[in-house]
Amino acid sequence: MSMESLKIAIPKGRLYDEVVKACLNTDLLDDSQNISKLSRELVQEVSGTGNLFLLAKPADVPAYVEHGAADIGFTGKDVIAEKERRLYELLDLEIGTCDLVVAVPNDMDVNTLEDIKDNTRVATSYPGIAEKFFRDKNIKAEIIELNGSVELAPQVDLADIIVDITSTGTTLRKNDLSPIAEILSSSVRLVVNEASYRTKATAIDRLSRQLEKYLKKTGDN
Ligand SMILES: Nc1ncnc2c1ncn2[C@@H]1O[C@H](COP(=O)(O)OP(=O)(O)OP(=O)(O)O)[C@@H](O)[C@H]1O
Ligand SMILES: O=P(O)(O)OC[C@H]1O[C@H](OP(=O)(O)OP(=O)(O)O)[C@H](O)[C@@H]1O
């Protein structure tokens, strides 16, 4: 049976290997149809299927999907939640798991959210999520947007506290920070363009079922 071909936005950084591994268990890709991030080609056509893999920054995957440059995409819930978008979130792949937390310097006298004073400066790469979180808690925070190495900011007095990802906890620990609240727990999700889900429903539903089967198989082990 010939399937509709799909444009698939995938994250080219740390999530790449696990996302490709999941795709290898679907019609999107098989072992003989290699894609490679080492080639530096950001659009890669898969032989035989007409599927196109787009290698994007994880935070940009939702934009490619929302605007229809990609039919579907794989990326972290953290970056999906950062901005309100018109797209469907179809599946949790349970890979790339990490937590978005509020963390404070160990020598700061703050143990819970209630201890945070008004006008506290918060460094984060998630200004949308952080803004909303503190607003909902009636805490007046001043958000300072950074693109990475957020744990550095409190050490040089650019910010008082941070909102950032933690996974093993090493980066927080090595920078004398402790988490005091979890904002969201993240993992890789399959997201789908709204129009593509109407015009390519057969291929997308089939893919979703294959991924679910793969998840069940890996979960059982
Ligand atoms: N320590 C971690 N452990 C597991 N998953 C993580 C961790 N940190 C981030 N992630 C997930 O991976 C995504 C970021 O991936 P990656 O680090 O490749 O992108 P990036 O932030 O654009 O990095 P860079 O700017 O270094 O290319 C996050 O959005 C999150 O979903
Ligand atoms: O709990 P850990 O296992 O230490 O992981 C957490 C770190 O991983 C990510 O950083 P990344 O390596 O992507 O660098 P970045 O700070 O430039 O985003 C995240 O932003 C944390 O800094």
Short mmCIF file of C-alpha atoms and ligand atoms in Angstrom, two decimals:
data_model
loop_
_atom_site.label_atom_id
_atom_site.label_comp_id
_atom_site.label_asym_id
_atom_site.label_seq_id
_atom_site.Cartn_x
_atom_site.Cartn_y
_atom_site.Cartn_z
CA MET A 1 0.00 0.00 0.00
CA SER A 2 1.44 3.40 -0.87
CA MET A 3 1.26 5.87 1.99
CA GLU A 4 1.05 9.64 1.93
CA SER A 5 4.51 11.06 2.41
CA LEU A 6 5.16 13.26 5.42
CA LYS A 7 7.40 16.15 6.38
CA ILE A 8 8.77 15.44 9.84
CA ALA A 9 10.50 18.04 12.01
CA ILE A 10 12.97 16.41 14.41
CA PRO A 11 15.26 17.95 17.06
CA LYS A 12 18.88 17.82 16.02
CA GLY A 13 20.47 18.04 19.49
CA ARG A 14 20.42 15.70 22.46
CA LEU A 15 16.99 14.26 21.58
CA TYR A 16 18.01 13.29 18.02
CA ASP A 17 19.24 9.72 18.64
CA GLU A 18 16.22 8.60 20.66
CA VAL A 19 13.75 10.21 18.26
CA VAL A 20 15.41 8.51 15.27
CA LYS A 21 15.38 5.21 17.17
CA ALA A 22 11.62 5.56 17.70
CA CYS A 23 11.14 6.42 14.00
CA LEU A 24 13.08 3.28 13.01
CA ASN A 25 10.20 1.32 14.51
CA THR A 26 7.69 2.91 12.13
CA ASP A 27 7.03 3.32 8.42
CA LEU A 28 8.90 6.63 8.57
CA LEU A 29 12.30 5.02 8.44
CA ASP A 30 14.00 1.64 8.29
CA ASP A 31 17.59 0.60 8.81
CA SER A 32 18.44 0.81 5.13
CA GLN A 33 17.18 4.39 4.84
CA ASN A 34 19.77 6.20 6.87
CA ILE A 35 19.44 9.80 7.85
CA SER A 36 22.44 11.46 9.40
CA LYS A 37 22.89 14.66 11.32
CA LEU A 38 26.61 14.56 10.60
CA SER A 39 26.02 15.39 6.94
CA ARG A 40 24.88 18.91 7.94
CA GLU A 41 22.02 18.63 5.41
CA LEU A 42 19.02 19.96 7.30
CA VAL A 43 16.46 18.53 4.88
CA GLN A 44 16.90 14.82 4.28
CA GLU A 45 14.73 12.80 1.95
CA VAL A 46 14.19 9.18 2.86
CA SER A 47 14.74 6.89 -0.09
CA GLY A 48 11.66 5.12 -1.36
CA THR A 49 9.04 6.87 0.77
CA GLY A 50 9.24 10.54 -0.19
CA ASN A 51 9.27 11.41 3.52
CA LEU A 52 11.33 14.47 4.37
CA PHE A 53 13.10 14.83 7.70
CA LEU A 54 13.73 18.44 8.76
CA LEU A 55 16.52 18.79 11.34
CA ALA A 56 15.56 21.74 13.55
CA LYS A 57 16.37 23.23 16.93
CA PRO A 58 14.05 21.56 19.45
CA ALA A 59 12.49 24.89 20.45
CA ASP A 60 11.69 25.60 16.79
CA VAL A 61 9.92 22.30 16.03
CA PRO A 62 6.48 23.62 17.19
CA ALA A 63 6.77 26.60 14.79
CA TYR A 64 7.51 24.35 11.80
CA VAL A 65 4.50 22.21 12.66
CA GLU A 66 2.08 25.00 13.53
CA HIS A 67 2.74 26.78 10.24
CA GLY A 68 2.60 23.59 8.17
CA ALA A 69 6.25 23.62 7.06
CA ALA A 70 6.22 20.18 8.68
CA ASP A 71 3.18 17.87 8.95
CA ILE A 72 4.38 16.40 12.20
CA GLY A 73 7.20 16.91 14.66
CA PHE A 74 8.91 15.47 17.70
CA THR A 75 10.08 17.68 20.56
CA GLY A 76 9.99 18.24 24.31
CA LYS A 77 6.82 19.20 26.17
CA ASP A 78 8.81 22.06 27.76
CA VAL A 79 9.24 23.89 24.46
CA ILE A 80 5.73 22.98 23.29
CA ALA A 81 4.24 24.55 26.43
CA GLU A 82 6.40 27.67 26.25
CA LYS A 83 4.11 29.37 23.74
CA GLU A 84 0.44 28.91 22.99
CA ARG A 85 0.20 27.22 19.60
CA ARG A 86 -2.35 25.81 17.26
CA LEU A 87 -1.28 22.19 16.91
CA TYR A 88 -2.30 18.76 18.12
CA GLU A 89 -0.26 16.85 20.66
CA LEU A 90 -0.89 13.21 19.83
CA LEU A 91 1.46 11.08 21.86
CA ASP A 92 3.95 11.04 24.76
CA LEU A 93 7.04 9.09 23.68
CA GLU A 94 8.35 8.94 27.26
CA ILE A 95 11.89 9.77 26.14
CA GLY A 96 13.95 12.90 26.87
CA THR A 97 12.39 13.09 30.31
CA CYS A 98 13.34 16.01 32.53
CA ASP A 99 11.68 18.45 34.96
CA LEU A 100 11.26 22.20 34.73
CA VAL A 101 11.80 23.55 38.25
CA VAL A 102 12.17 26.69 40.30
CA ALA A 103 15.62 26.55 41.91
CA VAL A 104 17.24 28.87 44.44
CA PRO A 105 20.79 29.40 45.74
CA ASN A 106 21.55 27.20 48.77
CA ASP A 107 22.56 30.22 50.83
CA MET A 108 19.27 32.05 50.15
CA ASP A 109 16.66 31.83 52.86
CA VAL A 110 13.95 30.51 50.55
CA ASN A 111 12.55 27.02 51.04
CA THR A 112 9.11 27.29 49.48
CA LEU A 113 7.36 29.47 46.91
CA GLU A 114 5.75 31.41 49.78
CA ASP A 115 9.21 32.66 50.79
CA ILE A 116 9.81 34.35 47.42
CA LYS A 117 9.71 38.12 47.75
CA ASP A 118 8.12 40.50 45.25
CA ASN A 119 10.38 41.71 42.43
CA THR A 120 12.61 38.65 42.67
CA ARG A 121 14.69 38.34 39.50
CA VAL A 122 14.20 34.99 37.75
CA ALA A 123 16.60 33.83 35.03
CA THR A 124 15.10 31.37 32.55
CA SER A 125 14.96 30.15 28.95
CA TYR A 126 11.20 29.64 29.46
CA PRO A 127 9.86 33.20 29.93
CA GLY A 128 6.32 32.26 28.89
CA ILE A 129 5.97 29.36 31.32
CA ALA A 130 7.76 31.18 34.16
CA GLU A 131 5.70 34.35 33.74
CA LYS A 132 2.45 32.41 33.88
CA PHE A 133 3.57 30.24 36.80
CA PHE A 134 4.44 33.18 39.03
CA ARG A 135 1.40 35.21 37.95
CA ASP A 136 -0.91 32.29 38.87
CA LYS A 137 0.78 32.13 42.28
CA ASN A 138 0.45 35.91 42.75
CA ILE A 139 4.22 36.33 42.97
CA LYS A 140 5.58 39.45 41.29
CA ALA A 141 8.69 38.18 39.50
CA GLU A 142 10.99 39.95 37.11
CA ILE A 143 11.84 37.54 34.29
CA ILE A 144 15.32 37.69 32.75
CA GLU A 145 15.44 35.66 29.54
CA LEU A 146 18.61 33.68 28.82
CA ASN A 147 19.38 31.11 26.11
CA GLY A 148 21.28 28.60 28.26
CA SER A 149 23.70 28.18 31.19
CA VAL A 150 20.89 29.62 33.29
CA GLU A 151 22.50 28.24 36.48
CA LEU A 152 25.26 30.82 36.04
CA ALA A 153 23.02 33.85 36.53
CA PRO A 154 22.49 33.79 40.34
CA GLN A 155 26.23 33.28 40.94
CA VAL A 156 27.09 36.59 39.32
CA ASP A 157 24.00 38.47 40.58
CA LEU A 158 22.27 38.69 37.21
CA ALA A 159 19.28 37.01 38.87
CA ASP A 160 18.15 35.86 42.33
CA ILE A 161 16.65 32.49 41.36
CA ILE A 162 16.12 30.40 38.21
CA VAL A 163 13.52 28.38 36.34
CA ASP A 164 15.32 25.66 34.40
CA ILE A 165 15.45 22.02 33.36
CA THR A 166 16.91 19.42 35.69
CA SER A 167 17.43 15.78 34.95
CA THR A 168 20.21 14.11 36.98
CA GLY A 169 20.40 17.18 39.27
CA THR A 170 24.14 17.52 38.68
CA THR A 171 24.09 21.01 37.15
CA LEU A 172 21.97 22.41 40.01
CA ARG A 173 24.18 20.77 42.62
CA LYS A 174 27.45 21.89 41.04
CA ASN A 175 26.17 25.45 40.99
CA ASP A 176 24.92 25.51 44.60
CA LEU A 177 21.24 25.56 43.68
CA SER A 178 18.33 23.53 45.06
CA PRO A 179 14.92 22.94 43.50
CA ILE A 180 11.97 24.23 45.56
CA ALA A 181 9.06 23.59 43.16
CA GLU A 182 8.33 21.60 40.02
CA ILE A 183 6.54 23.48 37.25
CA LEU A 184 6.24 20.74 34.67
CA SER A 185 7.57 17.33 33.87
CA SER A 186 8.68 17.07 30.26
CA SER A 187 9.20 14.32 27.70
CA VAL A 188 9.19 14.13 23.91
CA ARG A 189 5.77 14.45 22.29
CA LEU A 190 4.48 13.83 18.76
CA VAL A 191 2.87 17.05 17.52
CA VAL A 192 0.74 17.37 14.40
CA ASN A 193 -0.27 20.24 12.13
CA GLU A 194 -4.06 20.76 12.25
CA ALA A 195 -4.59 20.76 8.46
CA SER A 196 -2.23 17.81 7.92
CA TYR A 197 -4.21 15.80 10.44
CA ARG A 198 -7.23 16.20 8.19
CA THR A 199 -5.52 15.60 4.83
CA LYS A 200 -3.05 12.89 5.95
CA ALA A 201 -5.02 11.24 8.74
CA THR A 202 -4.37 7.68 7.53
CA ALA A 203 -0.58 8.00 7.56
CA ILE A 204 -0.52 9.94 10.83
CA ASP A 205 -2.85 7.59 12.71
CA ARG A 206 -0.86 4.63 11.44
CA LEU A 207 2.36 6.24 12.64
CA SER A 208 0.83 6.99 16.02
CA ARG A 209 -0.25 3.35 16.42
CA GLN A 210 3.21 2.10 15.45
CA LEU A 211 4.82 4.44 18.00
CA GLU A 212 2.39 3.28 20.68
CA LYS A 213 3.31 -0.32 19.94
CA TYR A 214 7.02 0.58 20.14
CA LEU A 215 6.44 2.32 23.48
CA LYS A 216 4.59 -0.65 24.86
CA LYS A 217 7.40 -2.95 23.74
CA THR A 218 10.17 -0.81 25.29
CA GLY A 219 8.04 -0.24 28.43
CA ASP A 220 7.62 -4.00 28.91
CA ASN A 221 11.39 -4.54 28.99
N1 LIG B 1 19.35 17.35 31.04
C1 LIG B 1 18.40 16.94 30.23
N2 LIG B 1 18.02 15.67 30.21
C2 LIG B 1 17.06 15.24 29.39
N3 LIG B 1 16.41 16.04 28.50
C3 LIG B 1 16.75 17.30 28.47
C4 LIG B 1 17.75 17.81 29.33
N4 LIG B 1 17.89 19.11 29.08
C5 LIG B 1 17.02 19.38 28.10
N5 LIG B 1 16.31 18.30 27.73
C6 LIG B 1 15.30 18.19 26.68
O1 LIG B 1 15.99 18.43 25.46
C7 LIG B 1 15.58 19.65 24.88
C8 LIG B 1 16.79 20.49 24.52
O2 LIG B 1 17.63 19.76 23.71
P1 LIG B 1 19.04 20.36 23.31
O3 LIG B 1 19.85 20.55 24.56
O4 LIG B 1 19.58 19.51 22.25
O5 LIG B 1 18.61 21.73 22.68
P2 LIG B 1 19.07 23.19 22.85
O6 LIG B 1 18.62 23.69 24.18
O7 LIG B 1 18.62 23.90 21.63
O8 LIG B 1 20.63 23.01 22.91
P3 LIG B 1 21.79 23.75 22.22
O9 LIG B 1 21.48 25.22 22.31
O10 LIG B 1 22.91 23.29 23.14
O11 LIG B 1 21.84 23.19 20.85
C9 LIG B 1 14.80 20.39 25.93
O12 LIG B 1 13.81 21.19 25.32
C10 LIG B 1 14.23 19.26 26.78
O13 LIG B 1 13.02 18.79 26.22
O1 LIG B 2 20.27 17.83 35.78
P1 LIG B 2 21.31 17.69 34.73
O2 LIG B 2 21.46 16.27 34.27
O3 LIG B 2 22.61 18.30 35.13
O4 LIG B 2 20.80 18.45 33.42
C1 LIG B 2 20.31 19.74 33.47
C2 LIG B 2 21.00 20.64 32.51
O5 LIG B 2 20.83 20.17 31.18
C3 LIG B 2 20.37 21.25 30.36
O6 LIG B 2 21.42 22.02 29.93
P2 LIG B 2 22.18 21.82 28.56
O7 LIG B 2 23.25 20.81 28.72
O8 LIG B 2 21.20 21.56 27.46
O9 LIG B 2 22.85 23.24 28.36
P3 LIG B 2 22.20 24.69 28.36
O10 LIG B 2 22.34 25.18 29.76
O11 LIG B 2 23.03 25.46 27.41
O12 LIG B 2 20.77 24.58 27.94
C4 LIG B 2 19.53 22.08 31.33
O13 LIG B 2 19.35 23.40 30.85
C5 LIG B 2 20.36 22.02 32.59
O14 LIG B 2 21.33 23.03 32.62
#
